C-alpha positions as semicolon CSV with decimal commas, in nm:
position;residue;x (nm);y (nm);z (nm)
1;Q;4,941;2,837;0,911
2;P;5,085;2,580;0,610
3;Q;4,762;2,603;0,411
4;P;4,793;2,737;0,053
5;V;4,551;2,950;-0,104
6;E;4,477;2,964;-0,468
7;S;4,364;3,255;-0,688
8;G;4,328;3,318;-1,067
9;G;4,055;3,099;-1,186
10;G;3,750;3,235;-1,387
11;L;3,552;3,184;-1,710
12;V;3,724;3,176;-2,016
13;Q;3,681;3,055;-2,375
14;T;3,860;2,788;-2,583
15;G;4,216;2,894;-2,660
16;D;4,241;3,174;-2,397
17;S;4,498;3,185;-2,108
18;L;4,485;3,202;-1,746
19;R;4,742;3,254;-1,455
20;L;4,689;3,075;-1,141
21;S;4,847;3,178;-0,821
22;C;4,938;2,968;-0,522
23;A;5,047;3,189;-0,207
24;A;5,185;2,938;0,062
25;P;5,248;3,052;0,380
26;I;5,518;2,794;0,479
27;R;5,791;2,885;0,704
28;T;6,072;2,739;0,467
29;F;5,886;2,779;0,141
30;S;6,191;2,683;-0,073
31;Q;6,209;2,357;0,064
32;Y;5,878;2,241;-0,052
33;V;5,789;2,076;-0,372
34;I;5,461;2,242;-0,496
35;G;5,214;2,059;-0,717
36;W;4,909;2,162;-0,908
37;F;4,621;1,908;-0,902
38;R;4,264;1,927;-1,057
39;Q;3,928;1,779;-1,009
40;V;3,600;1,751;-1,175
41;P;3,276;1,628;-1,025
42;G;3,269;1,250;-1,006
43;K;3,617;1,219;-1,099
44;E;3,945;1,178;-0,908
45;R;4,179;1,418;-0,845
46;D;4,431;1,419;-1,104
47;F;4,807;1,557;-1,090
48;V;4,872;1,841;-1,344
49;A;5,201;1,966;-1,262
50;A;5,484;2,010;-0,987
51;I;5,806;2,192;-0,922
52;T;6,104;2,158;-0,688
53;G;6,162;2,374;-0,398
54;S;6,441;2,566;-0,600
55;G;6,273;2,573;-0,904
56;G;6,504;2,387;-1,078
57;T;6,290;2,078;-1,204
58;T;5,945;2,082;-1,323
59;T;5,721;1,797;-1,441
60;Y;5,384;1,790;-1,624
61;A;5,091;1,552;-1,664
62;D;5,098;1,458;-2,037
63;A;4,742;1,622;-2,087
64;V;4,912;1,974;-2,018
65;K;5,254;1,946;-2,147
66;G;5,333;2,225;-2,416
67;R;5,059;2,442;-2,296
68;F;5,099;2,472;-1,911
69;T;5,388;2,616;-1,747
70;I;5,468;2,605;-1,360
71;S;5,704;2,851;-1,195
72;R;5,774;2,990;-0,845
73;D;5,895;3,327;-0,694
74;N;6,030;3,198;-0,365
75;A;6,091;3,563;-0,226
76;Q;5,727;3,597;-0,266
77;N;5,632;3,261;-0,132
78;T;5,458;3,216;-0,452
79;V;5,371;2,947;-0,724
80;Y;5,219;3,012;-1,047
81;L;5,044;2,799;-1,315
82;Q;5,041;2,972;-1,655
83;M;4,765;2,790;-1,868
84;N;4,754;2,848;-2,230
85;N;4,556;2,753;-2,531
86;L;4,278;2,636;-2,268
87;K;4,031;2,359;-2,372
88;P;3,703;2,248;-2,250
89;E;3,874;1,952;-2,062
90;D;4,080;2,161;-1,872
91;T;3,760;2,261;-1,668
92;A;3,797;2,166;-1,298
93;V;3,888;2,304;-0,970
94;Y;4,237;2,341;-0,950
95;Y;4,435;2,284;-0,608
96;C;4,781;2,398;-0,494
97;A;4,961;2,164;-0,256
98;A;5,293;2,129;-0,061
99;S;5,489;1,833;-0,011
100;R;5,845;1,786;0,129
101;S;5,925;1,491;-0,131
102;W;5,934;1,505;-0,518
103;M;5,597;1,315;-0,565
104;F;5,300;1,340;-0,801
105;T;5,016;1,152;-0,612
106;S;4,788;1,357;-0,403
107;D;4,866;1,145;-0,084
108;R;5,208;1,276;-0,088
109;Y;5,106;1,632;-0,016
110;P;5,015;1,710;0,338
111;Y;4,885;2,077;0,266
112;W;4,598;2,186;0,022
113;G;4,460;2,484;-0,060
114;Q;4,091;2,567;-0,100
115;G;4,081;2,536;-0,501
116;T;4,000;2,779;-0,762
117;Q;3,747;2,725;-1,041
118;V;3,865;2,715;-1,404
119;T;3,568;2,699;-1,672
120;V;3,656;2,660;-2,035
121;S;3,355;2,732;-2,269
122;S;3,343;2,567;-2,605
């Protein structure tokens, strides 16, 4: 089953940190780009961060640069999103997705998790 599974969301206060995890049961995990996206009600799903299969290259949306860090442990088939200095505008459902291309739009990611809710109170 290629469907990723996210965990680690929760309710936190402004300035707090969370670490999201994405467990991806993909046969050759190290060959897949893993991206994080987020979505709020009534809005489009936005790109957050992505990491190459080896973990050697990462990219981030401007809104999270300097605050979020994406990493991966291929031995555990897991990708992480460390979120520091959280803001209310970070409130969203966060989704993990897998792609075989270095792309940053949701349509290029065939495999999606169910999402995990992150809520940041003021």
